[in-house]
GROMACS .gro file of C-alpha atoms in nm:
model
  272
    1MET     CA    1  -3.461  12.135  12.204
    2SER     CA    2  -3.341  12.490  12.127
    3LYS     CA    3  -2.982  12.379  12.183
    4THR     CA    4  -3.022  12.103  11.923
    5LEU     CA    5  -3.178  12.346  11.677
    6SER     CA    6  -2.900  12.598  11.726
    7GLN     CA    7  -2.638  12.327  11.668
    8ASP     CA    8  -2.812  12.224  11.345
    9ALA     CA    9  -2.835  12.587  11.234
   10LEU     CA   10  -2.467  12.640  11.314
   11ARG     CA   11  -2.368  12.332  11.116
   12ARG     CA   12  -2.574  12.447  10.817
   13GLN     CA   13  -2.416  12.792  10.836
   14ARG     CA   14  -2.070  12.638  10.831
   15ASN     CA   15  -2.170  12.410  10.543
   16LEU     CA   16  -2.301  12.705  10.341
   17ALA     CA   17  -1.971  12.889  10.386
   18ARG     CA   18  -1.775  12.580  10.281
   19ILE     CA   19  -1.996  12.527   9.975
   20GLN     CA   20  -1.909  12.874   9.846
   21ARG     CA   21  -1.538  12.788   9.876
   22PHE     CA   22  -1.575  12.455   9.696
   23LYS     CA   23  -1.420  12.400   9.356
   24LEU     CA   24  -1.428  12.099   9.126
   25LEU     CA   25  -1.090  11.994   9.265
   26ASP     CA   26  -1.264  11.909   9.595
   27ASP     CA   27  -1.364  11.546   9.566
   28THR     CA   28  -1.695  11.582   9.754
   29PHE     CA   29  -1.803  11.865   9.524
   30PHE     CA   30  -1.664  11.689   9.214
   31ASN     CA   31  -1.863  11.376   9.294
   32SER     CA   32  -2.181  11.576   9.350
   33CYS     CA   33  -2.149  11.778   9.029
   34PHE     CA   34  -2.083  11.471   8.812
   35ASP     CA   35  -2.325  11.232   8.984
   36GLY     CA   36  -2.570  11.118   8.717
   37TYR     CA   37  -2.428  11.371   8.472
   38PRO     CA   38  -2.267  11.187   8.178
   39LYS     CA   39  -2.276  11.507   7.970
   40GLY     CA   40  -2.018  11.663   8.202
   41MET     CA   41  -1.806  11.349   8.213
   42GLU     CA   42  -1.807  11.331   7.832
   43LEU     CA   43  -1.675  11.686   7.823
   44LEU     CA   44  -1.383  11.589   8.048
   45LEU     CA   45  -1.309  11.273   7.855
   46ARG     CA   46  -1.320  11.437   7.512
   47ILE     CA   47  -1.089  11.721   7.615
   48ILE     CA   48  -0.841  11.500   7.802
   49LYS     CA   49  -0.829  11.235   7.527
   50VAL     CA   50  -0.860  11.493   7.244
   51ARG     CA   51  -1.141  11.291   7.083
   52ASN     CA   52  -1.483  11.439   7.016
   53ASP     CA   53  -1.635  11.102   6.922
   54LEU     CA   54  -1.619  10.949   7.270
   55LYS     CA   55  -1.940  10.897   7.466
   56ILE     CA   56  -2.004  10.784   7.823
   57VAL     CA   57  -2.232  10.480   7.827
   58ASP     CA   58  -2.207  10.397   8.198
   59MET     CA   59  -2.086  10.580   8.506
   60VAL     CA   60  -2.099  10.557   8.885
   61THR     CA   61  -1.968  10.812   9.137
   62GLN     CA   62  -1.805  10.707   9.463
   63ASN     CA   63  -1.787  10.344   9.350
   64THR     CA   64  -1.629  10.124   9.618
   65VAL     CA   65  -1.431   9.831   9.481
   66PRO     CA   66  -1.392   9.550   9.738
   67ASN     CA   67  -1.075   9.345   9.758
   68LEU     CA   68  -1.101   9.005   9.926
   69TYR     CA   69  -0.725   8.992   9.977
   70GLY     CA   70  -0.643   9.345  10.080
   71ARG     CA   71  -0.742   9.708  10.083
   72GLU     CA   72  -1.059   9.820   9.909
   73VAL     CA   73  -1.064  10.141   9.709
   74ARG     CA   74  -1.330  10.401   9.630
   75PHE     CA   75  -1.318  10.548   9.281
   76ASP     CA   76  -1.432  10.910   9.254
   77VAL     CA   77  -1.597  10.825   8.921
   78PHE     CA   78  -1.601  10.491   8.742
   79ALA     CA   79  -1.707  10.518   8.379
   80LYS     CA   80  -1.715  10.331   8.048
   81ASP     CA   81  -1.706  10.480   7.703
   82ASN     CA   82  -1.865  10.368   7.376
   83GLU     CA   83  -1.551  10.172   7.286
   84GLY     CA   84  -1.564   9.965   7.606
   85VAL     CA   85  -1.273  10.138   7.781
   86ALA     CA   86  -1.313  10.144   8.162
   87TYR     CA   87  -1.204  10.460   8.344
   88ASP     CA   88  -1.127  10.562   8.699
   89PHE     CA   89  -1.139  10.941   8.737
   90GLU     CA   90  -0.974  11.079   9.052
   91VAL     CA   91  -0.939  11.440   9.167
   92GLN     CA   92  -0.661  11.507   9.415
   93ARG     CA   93  -0.557  11.821   9.598
   94SER     CA   94  -0.314  11.621   9.812
   95ASP     CA   95   0.013  11.516   9.650
   96THR     CA   96   0.029  11.201   9.863
   97GLY     CA   97  -0.309  11.089   9.730
   98ALA     CA   98  -0.186  11.079   9.370
   99VAL     CA   99   0.148  10.899   9.397
  100PRO     CA  100   0.233  10.656   9.112
  101LEU     CA  101   0.185  10.353   9.338
  102ARG     CA  102  -0.177  10.452   9.396
  103ALA     CA  103  -0.230  10.486   9.022
  104ARG     CA  104  -0.088  10.135   8.979
  105TYR     CA  105  -0.317   9.997   9.250
  106ASN     CA  106  -0.628  10.161   9.107
  107SER     CA  107  -0.536  10.028   8.764
  108SER     CA  108  -0.515   9.674   8.900
  109LEU     CA  109  -0.856   9.704   9.066
  110LEU     CA  110  -1.009   9.830   8.742
  111ASP     CA  111  -0.898   9.499   8.592
  112ALA     CA  112  -1.040   9.309   8.888
  113MET     CA  113  -1.377   9.484   8.846
  114GLU     CA  114  -1.399   9.397   8.480
  115VAL     CA  115  -1.288   9.033   8.496
  116GLN     CA  116  -1.564   8.779   8.545
  117LYS     CA  117  -1.496   8.421   8.650
  118ASN     CA  118  -1.479   8.283   8.296
  119THR     CA  119  -1.328   8.588   8.126
  120HIS     CA  120  -1.048   8.499   7.886
  121TRP     CA  121  -0.738   8.719   7.898
  122LYS     CA  122  -0.788   8.827   7.536
  123ASP     CA  123  -1.128   8.974   7.634
  124LEU     CA  124  -0.984   9.207   7.897
  125PRO     CA  125  -1.109   9.561   7.827
  126LYS     CA  126  -0.874   9.855   7.797
  127THR     CA  127  -0.849  10.060   8.116
  128CYS     CA  128  -0.741  10.412   8.197
  129VAL     CA  129  -0.680  10.575   8.536
  130ILE     CA  130  -0.701  10.954   8.516
  131PHE     CA  131  -0.570  11.166   8.802
  132ILE     CA  132  -0.668  11.535   8.794
  133THR     CA  133  -0.428  11.697   9.040
  134GLU     CA  134  -0.397  12.041   9.194
  135HIS     CA  135  -0.018  12.039   9.170
  136ASP     CA  136   0.236  11.914   8.919
  137ILE     CA  137   0.287  11.575   9.083
  138LEU     CA  138   0.534  11.449   8.823
  139LYS     CA  139   0.736  11.776   8.821
  140GLY     CA  140   0.770  11.795   8.444
  141ALA     CA  141   0.601  12.134   8.398
  142LYS     CA  142   0.357  11.972   8.153
  143PRO     CA  143  -0.022  12.012   8.147
  144ILE     CA  144  -0.079  11.641   8.089
  145TYR     CA  145   0.122  11.319   8.119
  146HIS     CA  146   0.042  10.990   7.942
  147ILE     CA  147   0.192  10.683   8.108
  148HIS     CA  148   0.226  10.355   7.919
  149ARG     CA  149   0.443  10.049   7.972
  150THR     CA  150   0.732  10.023   7.728
  151ILE     CA  151   1.001   9.767   7.642
  152HIS     CA  152   1.347   9.898   7.729
  153GLU     CA  153   1.537   9.656   7.508
  154MET     CA  154   1.329   9.754   7.203
  155GLU     CA  155   1.398  10.128   7.211
  156HIS     CA  156   1.107  10.181   7.449
  157SER     CA  157   0.851  10.055   7.199
  158MET     CA  158   0.500  10.019   7.337
  159PHE     CA  159   0.403   9.717   7.545
  160HIS     CA  160   0.040   9.695   7.439
  161ASP     CA  161  -0.125   9.570   7.758
  162GLY     CA  162  -0.421   9.808   7.728
  163ALA     CA  163  -0.368   9.968   8.071
  164ASP     CA  164  -0.304  10.343   8.060
  165ILE     CA  165  -0.257  10.610   8.325
  166ILE     CA  166  -0.300  10.983   8.268
  167TYR     CA  167  -0.207  11.269   8.501
  168VAL     CA  168  -0.370  11.607   8.434
  169ASN     CA  169  -0.189  11.897   8.598
  170THR     CA  170  -0.439  12.172   8.684
  171ALA     CA  171  -0.155  12.408   8.775
  172CYS     CA  172  -0.127  12.462   8.398
  173GLN     CA  173  -0.420  12.684   8.301
  174SER     CA  174  -0.334  12.828   7.960
  175ILE     CA  175  -0.665  12.956   7.827
  176ASP     CA  176  -0.533  12.927   7.470
  177TYR     CA  177  -0.614  12.554   7.475
  178PRO     CA  178  -0.926  12.351   7.569
  179LEU     CA  179  -0.739  12.159   7.840
  180GLY     CA  180  -0.608  12.479   7.997
  181ARG     CA  181  -0.957  12.629   8.002
  182LEU     CA  182  -1.089  12.309   8.159
  183MET     CA  183  -0.823  12.323   8.429
  184HIS     CA  184  -0.906  12.690   8.490
  185ASP     CA  185  -1.268  12.584   8.551
  186PHE     CA  186  -1.154  12.323   8.805
  187HIS     CA  187  -1.007  12.605   9.014
  188CYS     CA  188  -1.311  12.834   8.999
  189THR     CA  189  -1.533  12.889   9.301
  190ASN     CA  190  -1.775  13.107   9.103
  191ALA     CA  191  -1.969  12.955   8.812
  192ASP     CA  192  -1.973  13.290   8.634
  193ASP     CA  193  -1.595  13.271   8.594
  194MET     CA  194  -1.602  12.935   8.415
  195TYR     CA  195  -1.551  12.876   8.043
  196TYR     CA  196  -1.753  12.558   7.996
  197PRO     CA  197  -2.132  12.599   8.045
  198GLU     CA  198  -2.171  12.222   8.099
  199LEU     CA  199  -1.967  12.257   8.418
  200ALA     CA  200  -2.085  12.602   8.520
  201GLU     CA  201  -2.446  12.479   8.513
  202ARG     CA  202  -2.377  12.214   8.777
  203VAL     CA  203  -2.156  12.435   8.993
  204ARG     CA  204  -2.423  12.704   8.991
  205PHE     CA  205  -2.693  12.451   9.088
  206TYR     CA  206  -2.506  12.331   9.397
  207LYS     CA  207  -2.400  12.678   9.507
  208THR     CA  208  -2.704  12.898   9.437
  209ASN     CA  209  -3.013  12.681   9.383
  210ASP     CA  210  -3.206  12.608   9.705
  211LYS     CA  211  -3.252  12.239   9.617
  212GLY     CA  212  -2.889  12.205   9.516
  213VAL     CA  213  -2.758  12.376   9.828
  214THR     CA  214  -2.981  12.161  10.052
  215LYS     CA  215  -2.863  11.845   9.877
  216MET     CA  216  -2.502  11.956   9.912
  217CYS     CA  217  -2.549  12.018  10.286
  218GLU     CA  218  -2.697  11.668  10.324
  219ILE     CA  219  -2.401  11.516  10.141
  220MET     CA  220  -2.156  11.704  10.362
  221ASN     CA  221  -2.333  11.580  10.675
  222GLU     CA  222  -2.314  11.223  10.542
  223VAL     CA  223  -1.942  11.263  10.478
  224LEU     CA  224  -1.895  11.394  10.831
  225ASN     CA  225  -2.088  11.103  10.984
  226GLU     CA  226  -1.896  10.852  10.773
  227GLY     CA  227  -1.572  11.007  10.894
  228LEU     CA  228  -1.680  10.977  11.256
  229ALA     CA  229  -1.781  10.615  11.199
  230GLU     CA  230  -1.448  10.539  11.032
  231GLY     CA  231  -1.268  10.694  11.328
  232ARG     CA  232  -1.455  10.463  11.564
  233ILE     CA  233  -1.374  10.160  11.347
  234ASP     CA  234  -1.005  10.252  11.337
  235GLY     CA  235  -0.999  10.281  11.716
  236LEU     CA  236  -1.168   9.943  11.760
  237LEU     CA  237  -0.929   9.783  11.511
  238THR     CA  238  -0.632   9.905  11.710
  239ALA     CA  239  -0.781   9.776  12.037
  240VAL     CA  240  -0.858   9.432  11.889
  241ARG     CA  241  -0.511   9.398  11.737
  242ASN     CA  242  -0.338   9.503  12.056
  243LEU     CA  243  -0.539   9.258  12.264
  244MET     CA  244  -0.479   8.974  12.017
  245ALA     CA  245  -0.104   9.036  12.025
  246ALA     CA  246  -0.075   9.085  12.401
  247GLN     CA  247  -0.278   8.782  12.507
  248HIS     CA  248  -0.242   8.558  12.199
  249LEU     CA  249  -0.616   8.562  12.134
  250SER     CA  250  -0.823   8.502  11.824
  251ALA     CA  251  -1.011   8.796  11.678
  252GLN     CA  252  -1.342   8.665  11.810
  253GLU     CA  253  -1.199   8.617  12.161
  254ALA     CA  254  -1.062   8.971  12.161
  255MET     CA  255  -1.395   9.113  12.042
  256ASN     CA  256  -1.578   8.917  12.312
  257ILE     CA  257  -1.359   9.071  12.582
  258LEU     CA  258  -1.414   9.419  12.436
  259ASN     CA  259  -1.793   9.362  12.410
  260ILE     CA  260  -1.799   9.474  12.049
  261PRO     CA  261  -2.153   9.470  11.902
  262ASN     CA  262  -2.230   9.195  11.650
  263GLU     CA  263  -2.312   9.446  11.376
  264LEU     CA  264  -1.953   9.578  11.389
  265ARG     CA  265  -1.776   9.243  11.404
  266GLU     CA  266  -1.806   9.159  11.035
  267ILE     CA  267  -1.669   9.503  10.944
  268LEU     CA  268  -1.372   9.459  11.178
  269LEU     CA  269  -1.300   9.105  11.056
  270SER     CA  270  -1.290   9.229  10.695
  271LYS     CA  271  -1.023   9.483  10.791
  272LEU     CA  272  -0.805   9.269  11.018
   0.00000   0.00000   0.00000
């Protein structure tokens, strides 16, 4: 019993140390700070889009979008504004997690989310994927990049398909501009160093308030357990695929040989 308690105490101690190092660029912390907090998301949207009239009317953090024909994706924050535009907000410290092909894929799944069975093409909402990155992914030394489709043969005039992509480069932190101050705040580990009180309030809650710290520890434990579960699933997927290929078996036959529990079979079948 004491061993279990000491392990729990050690995990909490490690979590507390990690929480103090968190910044808004860390997706787990970003999702926690903006969960159920449209006021903060409106701040981001208004500064990035340079429009003070925009309001968030709907938002969900860690929204998983299934794909019947391929890989599912989990949006850091899915949101809609008062003009009906659908957004996917992503924070990325890893350059490989923000490559243009991923932006394209996320954009396509935003469309898939918004299209109902009888939706006419003319009723498609506008969409915008926003990547907030730690580094200058596009290497243009700009604080922000707006990506739209254009028509080459018409002097690169706009192709108005309503699907936009924005990259925000947090390496640019000029405090002379609202966007630069916002990007400065994304790098802060201490709420007292932040410019925007709407963000500092949430960062302070999860780093110094007992309820906030406890909630953050619980979230981190959930992320850890999910990671362990995913690791097990990946291992089982590899075993099933290898057995299917080696012995020319169906997926069900391979899972029977491996004695895979019924509750895991549907998950594996969806990923094969």
